[in-house]
PDB file of C-alpha atoms and ligand atoms in Angstrom:
ATOM      1  CA  UNK I  13     -13.359  35.818  13.349  1.00 91.00           C
ATOM      2  CA  UNK I  14     -11.648  33.540  15.155  1.00 96.00           C
ATOM      3  CA  UNK I  15      -7.794  32.635  14.133  1.00 97.00           C
ATOM      4  CA  UNK I  16      -5.081  30.812  14.846  1.00 98.00           C
ATOM      5  CA  UNK I  17      -1.096  30.120  14.491  1.00 98.00           C
ATOM      6  CA  UNK I  18       0.009  26.952  12.468  1.00 98.00           C
ATOM      7  CA  UNK I  19       3.788  26.398  11.448  1.00 98.00           C
ATOM      8  CA  UNK I  20       5.006  24.501   9.091  1.00 98.00           C
ATOM      9  CA  UNK I  21       8.168  23.072  10.763  1.00 98.00           C
ATOM     10  CA  UNK I  22      10.819  22.714   9.536  1.00 98.00           C
ATOM     11  CA  UNK I  23      10.773  18.949   8.001  1.00 98.00           C
ATOM     12  CA  UNK I  24       7.546  19.377   6.166  1.00 98.00           C
ATOM     13  CA  UNK I  25       9.216  22.072   4.484  1.00 98.00           C
ATOM     14  CA  UNK I  26      12.323  20.426   3.635  1.00 98.00           C
ATOM     15  CA  UNK I  27      10.446  17.640   2.922  1.00 98.00           C
ATOM     16  CA  UNK I  28       8.380  19.227  -0.246  1.00 98.00           C
ATOM     17  CA  UNK I  29       5.241  19.650   2.494  1.00 98.00           C
ATOM     18  CA  UNK I  30       3.591  23.535   1.962  1.00 98.00           C
ATOM     19  CA  UNK I  31       1.361  23.033  -0.857  1.00 98.00           C
ATOM     20  CA  UNK I  32      -0.289  19.561   0.921  1.00 98.00           C
ATOM     21  CA  UNK I  33      -0.798  21.026   4.488  1.00 98.00           C
ATOM     22  CA  UNK I  34      -2.028  24.459   3.292  1.00 98.00           C
ATOM     23  CA  UNK I  35      -3.856  22.650   0.797  1.00 98.00           C
ATOM     24  CA  UNK I  36      -5.709  20.255   3.797  1.00 98.00           C
ATOM     25  CA  UNK I  37      -5.951  23.676   5.588  1.00 98.00           C
ATOM     26  CA  UNK I  38      -7.706  26.315   2.036  1.00 97.00           C
ATOM     27  CA  UNK I  39     -10.155  23.122   0.824  1.00 96.00           C
ATOM     28  CA  UNK I  40     -11.313  23.069   4.377  1.00 96.00           C
ATOM     29  CA  UNK I  41     -13.023  26.864   4.265  1.00 95.00           C
ATOM     30  CA  UNK I  42     -10.690  28.908   6.215  1.00 96.00           C
ATOM     31  CA  UNK I  43      -9.191  31.798   5.016  1.00 95.00           C
ATOM     32  CA  UNK I  44      -4.843  32.526   5.105  1.00 96.00           C
ATOM     33  CA  UNK I  45      -4.888  35.530   6.782  1.00 95.00           C
ATOM     34  CA  UNK I  46      -1.030  35.983   7.264  1.00 97.00           C
ATOM     35  CA  UNK I  47       2.509  32.876   6.042  1.00 97.00           C
ATOM     36  CA  UNK I  48       5.928  33.932   6.114  1.00 97.00           C
ATOM     37  CA  UNK I  49       9.058  32.497   5.734  1.00 98.00           C
ATOM     38  CA  UNK I  50      11.877  32.678   8.724  1.00 98.00           C
ATOM     39  CA  UNK I  51      14.259  30.533  10.615  1.00 98.00           C
ATOM     40  CA  UNK I  52      13.968  31.398  14.221  1.00 98.00           C
ATOM     41  CA  UNK I  53      16.619  31.353  16.072  1.00 98.00           C
ATOM     42  CA  UNK I  54      16.714  28.876  19.329  1.00 98.00           C
ATOM     43  CA  UNK I  55      15.841  31.876  21.673  1.00 98.00           C
ATOM     44  CA  UNK I  56      12.859  31.982  19.629  1.00 98.00           C
ATOM     45  CA  UNK I  57      11.899  28.471  19.639  1.00 98.00           C
ATOM     46  CA  UNK I  58      11.932  28.621  23.739  1.00 98.00           C
ATOM     47  CA  UNK I  59       9.598  31.330  24.437  1.00 97.00           C
ATOM     48  CA  UNK I  60       6.982  29.689  21.416  1.00 98.00           C
ATOM     49  CA  UNK I  61       7.452  26.696  23.767  1.00 97.00           C
ATOM     50  CA  UNK I  62       7.928  28.012  26.793  1.00 96.00           C
ATOM     51  CA  UNK I  63       5.409  25.813  28.026  1.00 95.00           C
ATOM     52  CA  UNK I  64       7.630  22.313  27.683  1.00 96.00           C
ATOM     53  CA  UNK I  65      10.270  23.511  29.530  1.00 96.00           C
ATOM     54  CA  UNK I  66      10.454  21.319  32.092  1.00 97.00           C
ATOM     55  CA  UNK I  67       9.635  18.051  29.357  1.00 96.00           C
ATOM     56  CA  UNK I  68      13.294  15.730  28.344  1.00 97.00           C
ATOM     57  CA  UNK I  69      13.213  16.546  25.032  1.00 96.00           C
ATOM     58  CA  UNK I  70      12.519  20.760  25.581  1.00 97.00           C
ATOM     59  CA  UNK I  71      16.480  21.002  24.200  1.00 97.00           C
ATOM     60  CA  UNK I  72      16.105  19.249  21.336  1.00 96.00           C
ATOM     61  CA  UNK I  73      12.621  20.043  20.088  1.00 97.00           C
ATOM     62  CA  UNK I  74      14.107  23.753  20.074  1.00 98.00           C
ATOM     63  CA  UNK I  75      17.591  23.130  18.252  1.00 97.00           C
ATOM     64  CA  UNK I  76      15.145  21.038  16.304  1.00 97.00           C
ATOM     65  CA  UNK I  77      12.182  23.860  15.062  1.00 98.00           C
ATOM     66  CA  UNK I  78      15.134  26.582  14.819  1.00 98.00           C
ATOM     67  CA  UNK I  79      17.176  24.502  12.721  1.00 97.00           C
ATOM     68  CA  UNK I  80      15.873  25.437   9.818  1.00 98.00           C
ATOM     69  CA  UNK I  81      13.280  27.952   7.470  1.00 98.00           C
ATOM     70  CA  UNK I  82       9.547  27.464   9.468  1.00 98.00           C
ATOM     71  CA  UNK I  83       7.255  28.531   7.771  1.00 98.00           C
ATOM     72  CA  UNK I  84       4.936  30.848  10.071  1.00 98.00           C
ATOM     73  CA  UNK I  85       1.312  31.423   9.155  1.00 98.00           C
ATOM     74  CA  UNK I  86      -1.913  32.331  10.886  1.00 98.00           C
ATOM     75  CA  UNK I  87      -5.581  30.461   9.601  1.00 98.00           C
ATOM     76  CA  UNK I  88      -8.626  32.641  10.454  1.00 96.00           C
ATOM     77  CA  UNK I  89     -12.615  31.335  10.573  1.00 95.00           C
ATOM     78  CA  UNK I  90     -15.398  29.338  12.182  1.00 95.00           C
ATOM     79  CA  UNK I  91     -13.837  26.991  14.653  1.00 97.00           C
ATOM     80  CA  UNK I  92     -10.403  26.873  13.611  1.00 98.00           C
ATOM     81  CA  UNK I  93      -7.914  26.939  16.696  1.00 98.00           C
ATOM     82  CA  UNK I  94      -9.986  23.341  17.601  1.00 98.00           C
ATOM     83  CA  UNK I  95     -10.598  22.228  14.388  1.00 98.00           C
ATOM     84  CA  UNK I  96      -7.401  23.262  12.564  1.00 98.00           C
ATOM     85  CA  UNK I  97      -5.657  21.098  15.183  1.00 98.00           C
ATOM     86  CA  UNK I  98      -7.681  18.135  14.334  1.00 98.00           C
ATOM     87  CA  UNK I  99      -6.538  18.349  10.497  1.00 98.00           C
ATOM     88  CA  UNK I 100      -3.559  18.257  12.025  1.00 98.00           C
ATOM     89  CA  UNK I 101      -3.850  15.153  14.487  1.00 98.00           C
ATOM     90  CA  UNK I 102      -2.783  13.394  17.445  1.00 98.00           C
ATOM     91  CA  UNK I 103       1.064  15.307  19.011  1.00 97.00           C
ATOM     92  CA  UNK I 104       2.469  11.222  18.038  1.00 97.00           C
ATOM     93  CA  UNK I 105       2.202  10.458  14.006  1.00 97.00           C
ATOM     94  CA  UNK I 106       1.351   6.637  15.347  1.00 97.00           C
ATOM     95  CA  UNK I 107      -1.282   7.562  17.165  1.00 97.00           C
ATOM     96  CA  UNK I 108      -2.585   9.934  14.649  1.00 97.00           C
ATOM     97  CA  UNK I 109      -5.584   8.652  12.565  1.00 97.00           C
ATOM     98  CA  UNK I 110      -4.947   8.817   8.665  1.00 98.00           C
ATOM     99  CA  UNK I 111      -6.838  12.018   7.020  1.00 97.00           C
ATOM    100  CA  UNK I 112      -4.971  14.041   9.686  1.00 98.00           C
ATOM    101  CA  UNK I 113      -1.693  15.861   9.018  1.00 98.00           C
ATOM    102  CA  UNK I 114       0.116  14.029  10.588  1.00 98.00           C
ATOM    103  CA  UNK I 115      -1.451  10.558  10.205  1.00 98.00           C
ATOM    104  CA  UNK I 116      -0.185  10.586   6.240  1.00 98.00           C
ATOM    105  CA  UNK I 117       2.207  12.067   6.033  1.00 98.00           C
ATOM    106  CA  UNK I 118       4.392  11.808   9.589  1.00 97.00           C
ATOM    107  CA  UNK I 119       6.067   8.721  11.489  1.00 97.00           C
ATOM    108  CA  UNK I 120       7.572  10.249  14.380  1.00 97.00           C
ATOM    109  CA  UNK I 121       7.129  12.671  17.340  1.00 97.00           C
ATOM    110  CA  UNK I 122       9.729  14.571  17.345  1.00 95.00           C
ATOM    111  CA  UNK I 123       9.564  14.790  12.827  1.00 97.00           C
ATOM    112  CA  UNK I 124       5.270  15.773  13.684  1.00 97.00           C
ATOM    113  CA  UNK I 125       6.449  18.906  10.172  1.00 98.00           C
ATOM    114  CA  UNK I 126       3.204  21.250  12.012  1.00 98.00           C
ATOM    115  CA  UNK I 127       1.969  22.776  14.882  1.00 98.00           C
ATOM    116  CA  UNK I 128      -1.095  24.371  15.564  1.00 98.00           C
ATOM    117  CA  UNK I 129      -1.893  26.248  19.192  1.00 98.00           C
ATOM    118  CA  UNK I 130      -4.293  24.210  20.936  1.00 96.00           C
ATOM    119  CA  UNK I 131      -6.233  27.221  22.490  1.00 97.00           C
ATOM    120  CA  UNK I 132      -7.763  30.217  21.967  1.00 97.00           C
ATOM    121  CA  UNK I 133      -4.623  32.216  25.068  1.00 97.00           C
ATOM    122  CA  UNK I 134      -2.007  30.252  22.908  1.00 97.00           C
ATOM    123  CA  UNK I 135      -3.738  31.201  19.786  1.00 98.00           C
ATOM    124  CA  UNK I 136      -3.076  34.761  20.356  1.00 97.00           C
ATOM    125  CA  UNK I 137       0.247  34.746  22.366  1.00 98.00           C
ATOM    126  CA  UNK I 138       1.633  32.571  19.459  1.00 98.00           C
ATOM    127  CA  UNK I 139       0.728  34.940  16.392  1.00 98.00           C
ATOM    128  CA  UNK I 140       1.962  38.061  19.264  1.00 97.00           C
ATOM    129  CA  UNK I 141       4.897  36.354  19.405  1.00 98.00           C
ATOM    130  CA  UNK I 142       5.054  35.110  15.640  1.00 98.00           C
ATOM    131  CA  UNK I 143       3.541  38.462  13.777  1.00 97.00           C
ATOM    132  CA  UNK I 144       3.237  41.732  13.429  1.00 95.00           C
ATOM    133  CA  UNK I 145      -0.308  43.111  13.693  1.00 91.00           C
ATOM    134  CA  UNK I 146       0.436  44.728  10.491  1.00 90.00           C
ATOM    135  CA  UNK I 147       1.723  41.592   8.896  1.00 94.00           C
ATOM    136  CA  UNK I 148      -2.320  39.973   9.682  1.00 93.00           C
ATOM    137  CA  UNK I 149      -4.388  41.270   6.896  1.00 86.00           C
ATOM    138  CA  UNK I 150      -8.273  42.283   7.632  1.00 77.00           C
ATOM    139  CA  UNK I 151      -9.854  40.192   5.370  1.00 69.00           C
ATOM    140  CA  UNK I 152     -13.536  39.425   5.153  1.00 66.00           C
ATOM    141  CA  UNK I 153     -14.539  36.454   6.408  1.00 58.00           C
ATOM    142  CA  UNK I 154     -16.445  33.544   4.671  1.00 64.00           C
ATOM    143  CA  UNK I 155     -20.239  32.918   5.262  1.00 74.00           C
ATOM    144  CA  UNK I 156     -21.193  29.710   6.122  1.00 77.00           C
ATOM    145  CA  UNK I 157     -23.473  29.987   2.212  1.00 77.00           C
ATOM    146  CA  UNK I 158     -20.471  30.971   0.351  1.00 74.00           C
ATOM    147  CA  UNK I 159     -18.200  28.083   1.849  1.00 73.00           C
ATOM    148  CA  UNK I 160     -21.318  26.389   1.160  1.00 77.00           C
ATOM    149  CA  UNK I 161     -21.968  26.554  -2.376  1.00 70.00           C
ATOM    150  CA  UNK I 162     -19.070  27.002  -5.061  1.00 65.00           C
ATOM    151  CA  UNK I 163     -21.331  28.373  -7.440  1.00 61.00           C
ATOM    152  CA  UNK I 164     -22.313  31.810  -5.746  1.00 59.00           C
ATOM    153  CA  UNK I 165     -19.368  33.995  -7.125  1.00 63.00           C
ATOM    154  CA  UNK I 166     -17.250  35.263  -3.746  1.00 59.00           C
ATOM    155  CA  UNK I 167     -17.105  38.493  -3.082  1.00 63.00           C
ATOM    156  CA  UNK I 168     -13.593  38.098  -1.533  1.00 63.00           C
ATOM    157  CA  UNK I 169     -11.222  41.432  -0.399  1.00 60.00           C
TER     158      UNK I 169
HETATM  159  P1  GTP Y  22       2.627  21.760  18.571  1.00 82.95           P
HETATM  160  O1  GTP Y  22       0.931  21.050  17.309  1.00 82.95           O
HETATM  161  O2  GTP Y  22       4.349  21.249  18.089  1.00 82.95           O
HETATM  162  O3  GTP Y  22       2.500  22.606  20.333  1.00 82.95           O
HETATM  163  O4  GTP Y  22       2.440  19.957  19.105  1.00 82.95           O
HETATM  164  P2  GTP Y  22       1.583  19.129  20.148  1.00 82.95           P
HETATM  165  O5  GTP Y  22       0.642  20.459  20.341  1.00 82.95           O
HETATM  166  O6  GTP Y  22       0.800  18.171  19.606  1.00 82.95           O
HETATM  167  O7  GTP Y  22       2.466  18.828  21.358  1.00 82.95           O
HETATM  168  P3  GTP Y  22       2.922  19.336  22.377  1.00 82.95           P
HETATM  169  O8  GTP Y  22       2.722  21.057  22.000  1.00 82.95           O
HETATM  170  O9  GTP Y  22       2.752  18.671  23.947  1.00 82.95           O
HETATM  171  O10 GTP Y  22       4.824  19.312  21.831  1.00 82.95           O
HETATM  172  C1  GTP Y  22       5.105  20.261  21.419  1.00 82.95           C
HETATM  173  C2  GTP Y  22       5.776  19.448  20.183  1.00 82.95           C
HETATM  174  O11 GTP Y  22       7.360  18.357  21.461  1.00 82.95           O
HETATM  175  C3  GTP Y  22       5.368  18.255  19.428  1.00 82.95           C
HETATM  176  O12 GTP Y  22       4.975  18.193  18.554  1.00 82.95           O
HETATM  177  C4  GTP Y  22       6.621  17.554  19.536  1.00 82.95           C
HETATM  178  O13 GTP Y  22       7.179  17.658  18.311  1.00 82.95           O
HETATM  179  C5  GTP Y  22       7.510  17.498  20.510  1.00 82.95           C
HETATM  180  N1  GTP Y  22       7.088  16.752  21.760  1.00 82.95           N
HETATM  181  C6  GTP Y  22       5.885  16.075  21.538  1.00 82.95           C
HETATM  182  N2  GTP Y  22       6.933  15.311  23.058  1.00 82.95           N
HETATM  183  C7  GTP Y  22       7.601  14.636  22.991  1.00 82.95           C
HETATM  184  C8  GTP Y  22       7.953  13.568  23.161  1.00 82.95           C
HETATM  185  O14 GTP Y  22       7.448  12.697  24.587  1.00 82.95           O
HETATM  186  N3  GTP Y  22       9.286  12.900  22.793  1.00 82.95           N
HETATM  187  C9  GTP Y  22      10.230  13.924  21.786  1.00 82.95           C
HETATM  188  N4  GTP Y  22      11.403  14.196  20.887  1.00 82.95           N
HETATM  189  N5  GTP Y  22       9.122  14.691  20.977  1.00 82.95           N
HETATM  190  C10 GTP Y  22       7.604  15.895  21.753  1.00 82.95           C
HETATM  191 MG1   MG Y  23       1.460  22.449  21.306  1.00 82.95          MG
END
């Protein structure tokens, strides 16, 4: 089943938005398969954002990601990479639609509270960068019927 890497950045953690953000992914029907709280080093942040190293904001971005606790997560579900980005909204919160996480909860691009992998390759690389294989739960994914039918008792692992 498809998996993506999602991180609540230091501003989201500091503002007390952890539960709000997790709740949006859970209510959609995605499944949390790994989670930890960690303060990344600057070197680690540079690895995470390596594809942006030529951008003028790279240094500030890496300083910021390493400035405090981050909630690192892996979420699983059908279409979770693309739809996770939809839940998150556009990079610049001024351009994010209302109803998205950034649209509802953030104001400026440098403090946009959440990260989500932008494709299958980056999802794989980012999950491997942030997590060891034994930190990922081998869960039974919810079927479409289970997501749609709240009456049915869930057969959870
Ligand atoms: P992530 O999910 O964090 O990777 O954001 P994204 O995929 O929507 O955007 P992108 O990967 O292009 O940029 C990574 C992060 O760099 C963004 O989330 C912003 O926090 C920051 N960023 C992007 N563009 C700008 C910019 O023009 N100025 C500043 N200050 N920060 C930017
Ligand atoms: Mg990105």
